[in-house]
XYZ file of C-alpha atoms in Angstrom:
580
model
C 19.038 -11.027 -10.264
C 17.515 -12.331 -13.032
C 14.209 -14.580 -14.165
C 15.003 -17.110 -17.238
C 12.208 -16.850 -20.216
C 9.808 -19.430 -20.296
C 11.800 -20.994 -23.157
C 15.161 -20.966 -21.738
C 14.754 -22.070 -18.109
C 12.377 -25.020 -17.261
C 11.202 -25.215 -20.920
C 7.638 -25.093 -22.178
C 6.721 -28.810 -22.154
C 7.491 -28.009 -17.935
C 6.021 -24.775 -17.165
C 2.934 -24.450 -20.048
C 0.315 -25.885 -18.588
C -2.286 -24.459 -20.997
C -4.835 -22.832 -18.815
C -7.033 -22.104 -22.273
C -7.664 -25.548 -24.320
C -9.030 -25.432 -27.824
C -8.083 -23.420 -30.882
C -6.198 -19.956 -30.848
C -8.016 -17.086 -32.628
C -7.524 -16.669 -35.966
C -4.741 -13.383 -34.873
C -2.370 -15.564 -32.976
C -2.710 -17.966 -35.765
C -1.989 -15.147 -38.329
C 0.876 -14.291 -35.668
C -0.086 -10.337 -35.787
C -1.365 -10.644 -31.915
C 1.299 -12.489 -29.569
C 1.766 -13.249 -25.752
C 4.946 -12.115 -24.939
C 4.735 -12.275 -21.337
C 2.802 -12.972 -17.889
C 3.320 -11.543 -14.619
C 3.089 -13.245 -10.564
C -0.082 -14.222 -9.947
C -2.284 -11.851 -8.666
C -0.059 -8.682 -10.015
C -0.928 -6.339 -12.874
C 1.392 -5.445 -16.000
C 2.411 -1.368 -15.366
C 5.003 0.131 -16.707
C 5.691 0.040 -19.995
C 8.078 1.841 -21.639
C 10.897 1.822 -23.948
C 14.266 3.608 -24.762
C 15.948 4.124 -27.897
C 17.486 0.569 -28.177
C 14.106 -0.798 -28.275
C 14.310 -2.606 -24.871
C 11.149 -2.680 -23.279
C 10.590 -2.146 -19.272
C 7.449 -3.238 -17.289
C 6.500 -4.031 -13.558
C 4.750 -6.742 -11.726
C 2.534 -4.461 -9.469
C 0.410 -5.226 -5.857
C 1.618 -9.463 -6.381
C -1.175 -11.313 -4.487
C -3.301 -8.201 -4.854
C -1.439 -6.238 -2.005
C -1.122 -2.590 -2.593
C 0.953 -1.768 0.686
C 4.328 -3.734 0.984
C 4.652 -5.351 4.720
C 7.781 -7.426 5.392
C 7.690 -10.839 4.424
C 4.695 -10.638 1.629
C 5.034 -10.267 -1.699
C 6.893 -7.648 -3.391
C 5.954 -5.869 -6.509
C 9.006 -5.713 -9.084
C 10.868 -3.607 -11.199
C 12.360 -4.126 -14.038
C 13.153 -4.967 -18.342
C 13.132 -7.802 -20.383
C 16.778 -8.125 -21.602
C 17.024 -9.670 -24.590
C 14.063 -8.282 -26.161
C 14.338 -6.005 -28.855
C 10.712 -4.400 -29.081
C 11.629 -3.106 -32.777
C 12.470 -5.882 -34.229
C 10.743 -8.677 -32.893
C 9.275 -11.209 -35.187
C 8.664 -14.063 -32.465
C 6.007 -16.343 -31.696
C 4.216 -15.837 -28.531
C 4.332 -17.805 -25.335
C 2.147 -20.238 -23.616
C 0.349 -19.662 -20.171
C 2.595 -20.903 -17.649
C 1.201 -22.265 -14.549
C 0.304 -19.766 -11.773
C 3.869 -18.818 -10.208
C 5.334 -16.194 -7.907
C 7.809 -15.024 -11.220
C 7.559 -13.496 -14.416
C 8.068 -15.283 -17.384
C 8.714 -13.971 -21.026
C 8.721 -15.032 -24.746
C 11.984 -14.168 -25.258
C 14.644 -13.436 -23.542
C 15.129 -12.818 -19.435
C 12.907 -10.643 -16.736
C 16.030 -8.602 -15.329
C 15.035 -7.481 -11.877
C 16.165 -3.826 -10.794
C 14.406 -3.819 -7.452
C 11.852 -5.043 -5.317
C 9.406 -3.123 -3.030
C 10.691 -2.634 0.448
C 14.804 -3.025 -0.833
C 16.659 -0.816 1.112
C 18.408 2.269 -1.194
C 21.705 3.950 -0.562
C 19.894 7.075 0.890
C 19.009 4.847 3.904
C 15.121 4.890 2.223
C 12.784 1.878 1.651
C 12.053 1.529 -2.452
C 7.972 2.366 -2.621
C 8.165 3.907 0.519
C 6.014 6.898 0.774
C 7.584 9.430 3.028
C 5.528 12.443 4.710
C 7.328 16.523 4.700
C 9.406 15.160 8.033
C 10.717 12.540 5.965
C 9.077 9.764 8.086
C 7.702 6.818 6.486
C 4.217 6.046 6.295
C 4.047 2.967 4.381
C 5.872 0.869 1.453
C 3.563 1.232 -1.612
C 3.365 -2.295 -3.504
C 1.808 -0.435 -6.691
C 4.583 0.948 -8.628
C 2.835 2.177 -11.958
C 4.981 4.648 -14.396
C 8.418 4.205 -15.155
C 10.732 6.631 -17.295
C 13.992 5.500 -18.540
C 16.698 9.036 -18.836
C 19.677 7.894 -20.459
C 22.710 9.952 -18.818
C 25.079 8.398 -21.572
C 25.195 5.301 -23.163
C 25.909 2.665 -20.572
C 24.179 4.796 -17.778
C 20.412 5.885 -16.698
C 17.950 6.728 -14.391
C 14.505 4.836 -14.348
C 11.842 7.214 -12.621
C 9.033 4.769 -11.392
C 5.469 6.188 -9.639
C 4.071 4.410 -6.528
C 0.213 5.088 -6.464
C 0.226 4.786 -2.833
C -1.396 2.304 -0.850
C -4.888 1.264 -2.000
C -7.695 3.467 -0.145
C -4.007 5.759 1.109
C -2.929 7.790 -2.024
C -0.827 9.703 -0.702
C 2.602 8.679 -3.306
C 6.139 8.345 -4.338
C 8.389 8.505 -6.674
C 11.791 6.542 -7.202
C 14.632 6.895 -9.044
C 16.836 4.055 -9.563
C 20.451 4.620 -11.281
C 21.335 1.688 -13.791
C 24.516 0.549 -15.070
C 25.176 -1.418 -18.684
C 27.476 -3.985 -18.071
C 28.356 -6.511 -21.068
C 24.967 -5.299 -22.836
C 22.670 -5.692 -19.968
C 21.383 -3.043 -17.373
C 21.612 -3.470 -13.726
C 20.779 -1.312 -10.824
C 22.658 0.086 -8.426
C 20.859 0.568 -4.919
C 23.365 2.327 -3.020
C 23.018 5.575 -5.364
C 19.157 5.616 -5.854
C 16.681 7.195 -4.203
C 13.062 7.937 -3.142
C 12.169 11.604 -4.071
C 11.109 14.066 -2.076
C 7.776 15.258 -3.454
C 6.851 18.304 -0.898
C 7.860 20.940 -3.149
C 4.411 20.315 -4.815
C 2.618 19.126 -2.252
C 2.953 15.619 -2.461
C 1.791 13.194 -5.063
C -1.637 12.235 -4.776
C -2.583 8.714 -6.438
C -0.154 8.758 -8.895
C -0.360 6.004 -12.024
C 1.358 5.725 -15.150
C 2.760 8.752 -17.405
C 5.374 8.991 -20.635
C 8.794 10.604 -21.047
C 7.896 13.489 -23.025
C 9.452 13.829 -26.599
C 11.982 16.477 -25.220
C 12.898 13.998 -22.388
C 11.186 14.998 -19.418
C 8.932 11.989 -16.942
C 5.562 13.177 -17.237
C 3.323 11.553 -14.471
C -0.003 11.237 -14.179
C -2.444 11.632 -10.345
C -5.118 9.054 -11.732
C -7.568 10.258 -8.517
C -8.563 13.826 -8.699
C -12.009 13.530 -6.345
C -15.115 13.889 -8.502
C -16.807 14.589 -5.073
C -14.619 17.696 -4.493
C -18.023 19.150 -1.540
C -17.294 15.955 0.417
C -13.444 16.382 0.660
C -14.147 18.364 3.765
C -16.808 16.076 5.034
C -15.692 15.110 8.878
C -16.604 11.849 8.561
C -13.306 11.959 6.030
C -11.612 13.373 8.976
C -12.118 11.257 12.002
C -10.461 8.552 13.715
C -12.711 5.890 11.828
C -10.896 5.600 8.701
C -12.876 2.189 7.243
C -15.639 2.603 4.185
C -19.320 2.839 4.165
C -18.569 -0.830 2.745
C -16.848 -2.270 5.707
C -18.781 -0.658 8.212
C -16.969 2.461 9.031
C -18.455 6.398 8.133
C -16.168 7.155 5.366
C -18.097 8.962 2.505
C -15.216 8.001 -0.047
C -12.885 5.369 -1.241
C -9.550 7.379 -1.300
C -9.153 9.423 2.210
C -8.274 12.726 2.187
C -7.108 12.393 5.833
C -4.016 10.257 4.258
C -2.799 13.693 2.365
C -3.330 15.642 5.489
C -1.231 12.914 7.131
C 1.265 13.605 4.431
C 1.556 17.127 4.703
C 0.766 17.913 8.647
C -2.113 20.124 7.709
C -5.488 20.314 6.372
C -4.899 19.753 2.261
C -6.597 21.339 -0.773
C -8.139 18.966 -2.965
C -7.519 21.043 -5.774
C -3.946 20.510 -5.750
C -4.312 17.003 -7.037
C -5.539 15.564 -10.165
C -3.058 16.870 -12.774
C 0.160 16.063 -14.510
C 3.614 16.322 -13.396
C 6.199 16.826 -14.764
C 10.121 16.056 -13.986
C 12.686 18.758 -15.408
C 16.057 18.655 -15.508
C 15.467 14.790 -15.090
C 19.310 13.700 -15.759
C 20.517 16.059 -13.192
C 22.530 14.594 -10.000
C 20.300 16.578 -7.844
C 16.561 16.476 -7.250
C 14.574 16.812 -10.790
C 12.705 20.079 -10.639
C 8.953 19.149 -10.358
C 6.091 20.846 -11.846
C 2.182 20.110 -11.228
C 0.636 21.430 -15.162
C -2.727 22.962 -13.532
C -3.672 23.787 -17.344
C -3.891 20.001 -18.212
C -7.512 20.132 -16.188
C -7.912 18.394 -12.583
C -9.410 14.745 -13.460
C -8.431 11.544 -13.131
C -4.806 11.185 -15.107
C -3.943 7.920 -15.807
C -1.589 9.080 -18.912
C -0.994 11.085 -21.868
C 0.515 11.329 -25.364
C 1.884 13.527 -27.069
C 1.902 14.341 -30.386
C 4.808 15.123 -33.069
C 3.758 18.697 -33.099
C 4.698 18.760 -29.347
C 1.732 20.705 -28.573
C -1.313 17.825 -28.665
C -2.188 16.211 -25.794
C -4.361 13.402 -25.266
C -4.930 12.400 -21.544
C -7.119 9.511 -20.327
C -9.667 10.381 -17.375
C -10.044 6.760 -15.647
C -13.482 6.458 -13.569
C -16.495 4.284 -13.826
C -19.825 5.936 -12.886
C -20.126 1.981 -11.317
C -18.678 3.825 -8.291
C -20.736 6.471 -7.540
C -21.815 6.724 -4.233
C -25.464 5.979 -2.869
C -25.901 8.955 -1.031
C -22.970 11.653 -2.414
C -22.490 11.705 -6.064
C -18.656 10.509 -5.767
C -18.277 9.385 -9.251
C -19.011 9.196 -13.203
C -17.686 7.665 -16.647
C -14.328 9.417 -17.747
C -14.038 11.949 -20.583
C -11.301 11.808 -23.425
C -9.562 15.097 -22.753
C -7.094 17.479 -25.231
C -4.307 19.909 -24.785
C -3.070 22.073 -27.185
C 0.343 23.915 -25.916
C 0.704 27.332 -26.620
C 4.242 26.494 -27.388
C 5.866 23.446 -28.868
C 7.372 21.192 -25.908
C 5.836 23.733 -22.708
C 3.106 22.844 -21.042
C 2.566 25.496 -18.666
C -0.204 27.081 -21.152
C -2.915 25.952 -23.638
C -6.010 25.308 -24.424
C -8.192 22.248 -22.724
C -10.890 20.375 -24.976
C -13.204 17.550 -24.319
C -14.123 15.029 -26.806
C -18.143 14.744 -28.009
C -18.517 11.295 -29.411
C -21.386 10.156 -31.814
C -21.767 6.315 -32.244
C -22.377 4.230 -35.126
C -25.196 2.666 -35.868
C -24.922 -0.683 -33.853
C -24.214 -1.853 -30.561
C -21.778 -4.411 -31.232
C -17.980 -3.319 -29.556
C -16.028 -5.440 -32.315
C -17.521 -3.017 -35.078
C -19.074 0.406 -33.773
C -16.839 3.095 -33.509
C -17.711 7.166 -33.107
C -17.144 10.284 -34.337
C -15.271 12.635 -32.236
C -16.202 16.564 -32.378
C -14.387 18.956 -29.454
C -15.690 20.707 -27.041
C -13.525 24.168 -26.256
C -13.355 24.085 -21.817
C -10.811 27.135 -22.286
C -7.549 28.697 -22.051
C -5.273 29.324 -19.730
C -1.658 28.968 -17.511
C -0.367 27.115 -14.700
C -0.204 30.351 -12.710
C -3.181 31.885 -13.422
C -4.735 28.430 -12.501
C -2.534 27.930 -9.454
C -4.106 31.475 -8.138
C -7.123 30.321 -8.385
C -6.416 27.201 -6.316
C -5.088 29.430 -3.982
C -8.422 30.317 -2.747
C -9.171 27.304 -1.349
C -5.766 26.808 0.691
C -7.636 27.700 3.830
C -10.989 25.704 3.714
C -11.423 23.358 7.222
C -13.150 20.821 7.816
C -15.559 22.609 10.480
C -16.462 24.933 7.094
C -18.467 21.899 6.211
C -22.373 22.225 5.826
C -24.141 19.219 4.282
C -25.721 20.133 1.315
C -23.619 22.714 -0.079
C -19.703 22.877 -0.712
C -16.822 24.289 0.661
C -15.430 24.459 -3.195
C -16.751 25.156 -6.672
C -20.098 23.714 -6.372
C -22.557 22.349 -9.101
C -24.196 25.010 -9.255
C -21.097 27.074 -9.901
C -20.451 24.699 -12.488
C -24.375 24.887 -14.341
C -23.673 29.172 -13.694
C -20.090 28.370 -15.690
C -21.618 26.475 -18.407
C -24.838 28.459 -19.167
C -22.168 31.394 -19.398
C -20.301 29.924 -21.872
C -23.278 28.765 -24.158
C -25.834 31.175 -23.329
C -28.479 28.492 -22.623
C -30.287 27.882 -19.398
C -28.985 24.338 -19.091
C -30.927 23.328 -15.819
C -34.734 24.586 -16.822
C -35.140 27.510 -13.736
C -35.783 30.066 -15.836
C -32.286 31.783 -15.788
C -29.334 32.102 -17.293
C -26.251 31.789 -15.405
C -22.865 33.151 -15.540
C -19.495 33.031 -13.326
C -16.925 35.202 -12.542
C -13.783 33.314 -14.306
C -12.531 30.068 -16.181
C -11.891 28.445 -12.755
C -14.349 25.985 -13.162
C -12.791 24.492 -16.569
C -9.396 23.572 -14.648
C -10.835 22.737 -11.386
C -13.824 20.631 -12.330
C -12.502 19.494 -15.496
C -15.018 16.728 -15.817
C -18.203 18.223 -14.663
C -17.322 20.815 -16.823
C -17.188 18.798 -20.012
C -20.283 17.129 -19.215
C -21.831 20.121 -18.258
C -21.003 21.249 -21.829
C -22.488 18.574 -23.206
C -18.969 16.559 -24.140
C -19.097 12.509 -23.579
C -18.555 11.603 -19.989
C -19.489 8.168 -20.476
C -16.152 6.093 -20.904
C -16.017 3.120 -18.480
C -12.511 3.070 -16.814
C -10.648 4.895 -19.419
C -7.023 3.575 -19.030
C -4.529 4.139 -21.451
C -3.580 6.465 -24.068
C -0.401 6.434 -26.583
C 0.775 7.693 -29.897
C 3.267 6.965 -32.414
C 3.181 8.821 -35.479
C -0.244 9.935 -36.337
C -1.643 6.954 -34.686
C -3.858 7.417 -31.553
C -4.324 4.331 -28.966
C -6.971 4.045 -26.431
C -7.391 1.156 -23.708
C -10.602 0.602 -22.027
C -10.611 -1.656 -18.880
C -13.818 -2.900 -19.419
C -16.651 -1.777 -21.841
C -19.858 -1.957 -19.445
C -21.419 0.291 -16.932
C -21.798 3.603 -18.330
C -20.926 2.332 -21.948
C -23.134 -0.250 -21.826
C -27.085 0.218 -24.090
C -28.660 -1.035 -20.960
C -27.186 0.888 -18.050
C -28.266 4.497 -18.919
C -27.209 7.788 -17.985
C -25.462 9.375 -15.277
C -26.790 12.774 -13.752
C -23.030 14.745 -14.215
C -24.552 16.445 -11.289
C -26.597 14.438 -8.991
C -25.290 11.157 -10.096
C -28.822 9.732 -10.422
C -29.420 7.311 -13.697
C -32.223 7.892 -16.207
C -32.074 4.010 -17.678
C -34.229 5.403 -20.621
C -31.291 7.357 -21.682
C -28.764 5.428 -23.854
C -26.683 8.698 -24.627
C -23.182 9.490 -26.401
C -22.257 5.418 -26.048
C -24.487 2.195 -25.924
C -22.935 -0.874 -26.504
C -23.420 -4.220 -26.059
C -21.762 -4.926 -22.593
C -18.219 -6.479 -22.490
C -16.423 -6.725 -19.162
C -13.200 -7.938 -21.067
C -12.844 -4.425 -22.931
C -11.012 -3.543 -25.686
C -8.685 -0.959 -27.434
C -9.921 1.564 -30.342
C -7.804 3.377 -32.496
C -7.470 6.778 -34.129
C -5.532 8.177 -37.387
C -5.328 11.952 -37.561
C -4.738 14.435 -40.154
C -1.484 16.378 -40.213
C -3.378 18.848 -37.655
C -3.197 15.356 -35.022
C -6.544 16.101 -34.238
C -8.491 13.166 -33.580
C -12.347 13.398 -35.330
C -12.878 8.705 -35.202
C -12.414 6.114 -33.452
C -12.571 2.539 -34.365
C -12.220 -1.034 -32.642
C -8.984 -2.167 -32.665
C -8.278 -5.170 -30.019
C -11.491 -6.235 -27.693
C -11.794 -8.341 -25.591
C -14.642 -11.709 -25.776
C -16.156 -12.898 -22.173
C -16.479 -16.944 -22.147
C -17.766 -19.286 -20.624
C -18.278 -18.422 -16.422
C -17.786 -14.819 -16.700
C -13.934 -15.073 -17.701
C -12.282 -13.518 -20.308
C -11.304 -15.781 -23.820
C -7.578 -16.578 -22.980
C -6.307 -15.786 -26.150
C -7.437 -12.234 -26.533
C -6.341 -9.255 -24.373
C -8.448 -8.297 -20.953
C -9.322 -5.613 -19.479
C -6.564 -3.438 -20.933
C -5.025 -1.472 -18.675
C -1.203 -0.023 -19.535
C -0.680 0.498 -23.519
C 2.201 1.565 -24.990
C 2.988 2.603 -28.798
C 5.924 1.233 -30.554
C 7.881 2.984 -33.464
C 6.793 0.534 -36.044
C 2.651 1.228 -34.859
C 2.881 -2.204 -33.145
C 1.092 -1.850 -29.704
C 2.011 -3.935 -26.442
C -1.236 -4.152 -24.312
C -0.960 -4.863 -20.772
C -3.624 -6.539 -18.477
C -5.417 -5.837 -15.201
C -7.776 -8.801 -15.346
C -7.247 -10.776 -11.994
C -7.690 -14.624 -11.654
C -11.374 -14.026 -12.126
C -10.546 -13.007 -15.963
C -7.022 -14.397 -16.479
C -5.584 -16.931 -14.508
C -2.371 -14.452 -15.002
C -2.578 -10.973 -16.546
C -0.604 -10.945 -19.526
C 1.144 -8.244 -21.511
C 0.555 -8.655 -25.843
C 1.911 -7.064 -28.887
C -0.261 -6.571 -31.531
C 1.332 -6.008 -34.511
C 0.566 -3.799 -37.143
């Protein structure tokens, strides 16, 4: 089935009831930034992606702000705008519609693949998240990634992640086949398929991702459990499975128990938190997955990679807003690097973190930084994978409150003086540990521990084309903002005297910056490039981008921004192309 465009079904003088009155900015009016399309109220733009004909795919995720599908609510959807030739479009943009249950587009029609909860040919729920027996435990409403593998020219497969089931991250992946028929791609149900993700023990949280430039899905686990000593905590572990914040004695957001549920035994936090890659993608059978340990354990929301097939940048999405009042479950996000030892592998490198110096100024529209890296270290999936090994066999009756089950803080500090020869925490000594462990495990601590910018406020996206490095913040506030301070990396306490690596004048709307690197792709500045203005009531100017959430690249440097604002910001979110 299929959604008319705005412009070709009920017509704009029907459906654009102009939620924003007064003037467009002086981009739309220039035409270089456009509204090209709006999703169901309540749902968030995920998904982007293109393929080679320049047709552009994106979901309407969690409609009505539901992450878990339950018969009878409101699916999320799946599928392309056909019609829509990303490469070439030249198009005004579109006018808010009023709030409605569809999505409507610039140009062109919203072809539907799928919805949440559509029964498959393999006798599977689509977004169903199935444990190691193969028994369902829910129907995720949150698909996030999707990968389009051509398998010849009138015939694909569209990988899509689920990120689970809000506080449940446990996670799936689909792949749906789809068929060209008189220029348009449909899906066919009956041969598509949930995968089976036990082979690397499940999929924890998983978000958005790229199709790598040698063809391969490459998702991202956006939740990687900056508390790592609580993962064992038996309050995680009981039968009271509500949060602190509803009245119940879970110490974190995302349970771990969920996992355990997934797998039928106790789970090792450090198998989560890194990207994954599909091989042999366009293969009948089962794509052979691969969890890169190298790429650092943090929160994943995507990569890019560069021409040289050996640079990666991957966006570590957390907000120190979260961190907990009693357990230090939370900080800003770091920028993170790979370099590949060889050209289109992953399984080895070398992991950096980025050490930002501002501007003068505090004003988002104009400050940008300097970016120096910081060297974490070098390794390989296996020698990584070993040392994850070690903690296969923690329980939770090893807990003791107070210390950790895992690579503590203090490991960490021990790590870090090691590696600069300081004593970083003023006892007197200087520490050292026993291996590199604590670079891939603790990725994040481990940057900030080495003085690298952990500061970023809900560090979404990240994509390339060319030379040319995008980032999407969600929102520039909380850690990023002058008046908020600094987090403690380790005991998540805030010194409000310290401004640190970022201070800027808050803005909850966010924005995207932008890098252009040498022929080395190494990113040393980054500038403003689309931010967002807050309004009137708290809500985000209407005619700008919010809270930027999926970004996506284009071949001509044009970037399509998509939103997760909520009716709070947006009355819709919205997905924009701003053009070069």
């Amino acid at each position: 089935m299929h959604i008319m465009s705005l412009r070709n079904s009920l017509g704009v003088s029907a459906l654009a009831l102009t939620i924003a009155v007064g003037a467009t900015t002086a981009a739309q009016a220039a035409g270089d930034l456009v509204r090209i399309a709006t999703v169901p109220a309540g749902a968030e733009v995920t998904g982007l992606s293109t393929n080679a004909l320049g047709e552009l795919f994106m979901n309407a995720q969690h409609p009505g702000k539901k992450n878990a599908y339950k018969e009878g609510g409101k699916p999320a959807l799946i599928g392309y705008i056909a019609g829509f030739d990303s490469r070439t479009y030249k198009g005004n943009g579109m006018s808010i519609p009023a709030v409605s249950d569809q999505v409507h587009v610039a140009d062109g029609n919203y072809e539907i693949f799928a919805k949440a909860g559509d029964k498959l040919g393999s006798g599977q729920l689509f977004g169903g998240v199935y444990n190691t027996k193969g028994e369902l435990m829910y129907v995720s409403n949150a698909p996030d990634f999707n990968g389009f593998v051509p398998l010849g020219a009138n015939k694909a497969y569209l990988y899509t992640a689920w990120e689970g089931a809000g506080r449940d991250g446990a996670s799936g992946v689909s792949r749906l086949l789809l068929n060209r028929t008189n220029g348009v791609w449909k899906s066919d149900l009956t041969k598509s398929k949930m995968l089976d993700l036990s082979s690397i023990d499940g999929g924890f949280v998983m978000c958005s991702g790229l199709v790598t430039p040698w063809g391969t899905p490459l998702m991202a686990e956006e939740y990687f459990y900056y508390g790592t000593e609580v993962w064992n905590h038996p309050a995680n572990h009981d039968d009271d499975r509500r949060p602190g914040y509803k009245g119940g004695n879970d110490v974190s957001y995302i349970k771990p128990v969920n996992m355990t549920e997934y797998l039928g035994k106790m789970t090792n936090p450090y198998r989560y938190g890194y990207m994954i890659e599909a091989n042999n993608a366009a293969a009948a059978s089962d794509p052979d997955l691969v969890k890169h340990y190298v790429t650092g354990r943090l929160s994943h929301e995507t990569a890019a990679i560069m021409p040289d097939m050996k640079t990666v940048y991957m966006s570590d999405d957390d907000s120190g807003a979260y961190v907990g009042k009693k357990y230090n479950t939370a900080s800003g996000g770091v920028l993170f690097k790979f370099v590949a030892d060889v050209k289109g592998d992953l399984s080895a490198g070398t992991l950096y973190a980025a050490k930002l110096k501002q501007d003068a100024g505090t004003d988002p529209h104009k400050t940008g930084f300097d970016v120096t890296w910081v060297m974490l270290g070098h390794s390989n999936n296996a020698t990584v994978a070993g040392w994850i090994s070690d903690y296969d066999n923690v329980k939770v009756s090893d807990y003791v409150e107070g210390q950790s089950s895992y690579v503590s803080n203090t490991d960490v500090n021990n790590w870090a003086e090691g590696r600069t020869g300081k004593d970083l925490n003023g006892d007197g000594k200087t520490g050292s540990y026993k291996d590199d462990r604590v670079a891939f495990l603790e990725s994040r601590k481990a940057a900030a521990a080495l003085g690298a910018t952990n500061e970023w406020d809900k560090l979404e996206g990240v994509t390339s084309v060319g030379n040319m490095v995008y980032l999407g913040i969600s929102a520039i506030s909380y850690p990023m903002d002058k008046t908020w301070g600094h987090l403690d990396w380790a005991t998540g306490k805030k010194d409000a005297a310290n401004v640190a690596a970022i201070g800027l004048d808050r803005e909850d709307c966010g924005g995207t910056y932008v890098a252009t690197t040498g022929d080395d792709f190494n990113i040393t500045r980054l500038d403003p490039h689309v931010i967002g203005k807050t309004v009137e009531g708290k809500r985000c100017d209407p005619n700008l981008p919010a809270n930027p959430d999926n970004i996506l690249a284009m071949a001509d440097g044009s970037l399509m921004i998509g939103e997760d604002a909520g009716a709070k910001k947006h009355a819709l979110d919205m997905l924009w192309m701003k053009r070069p």
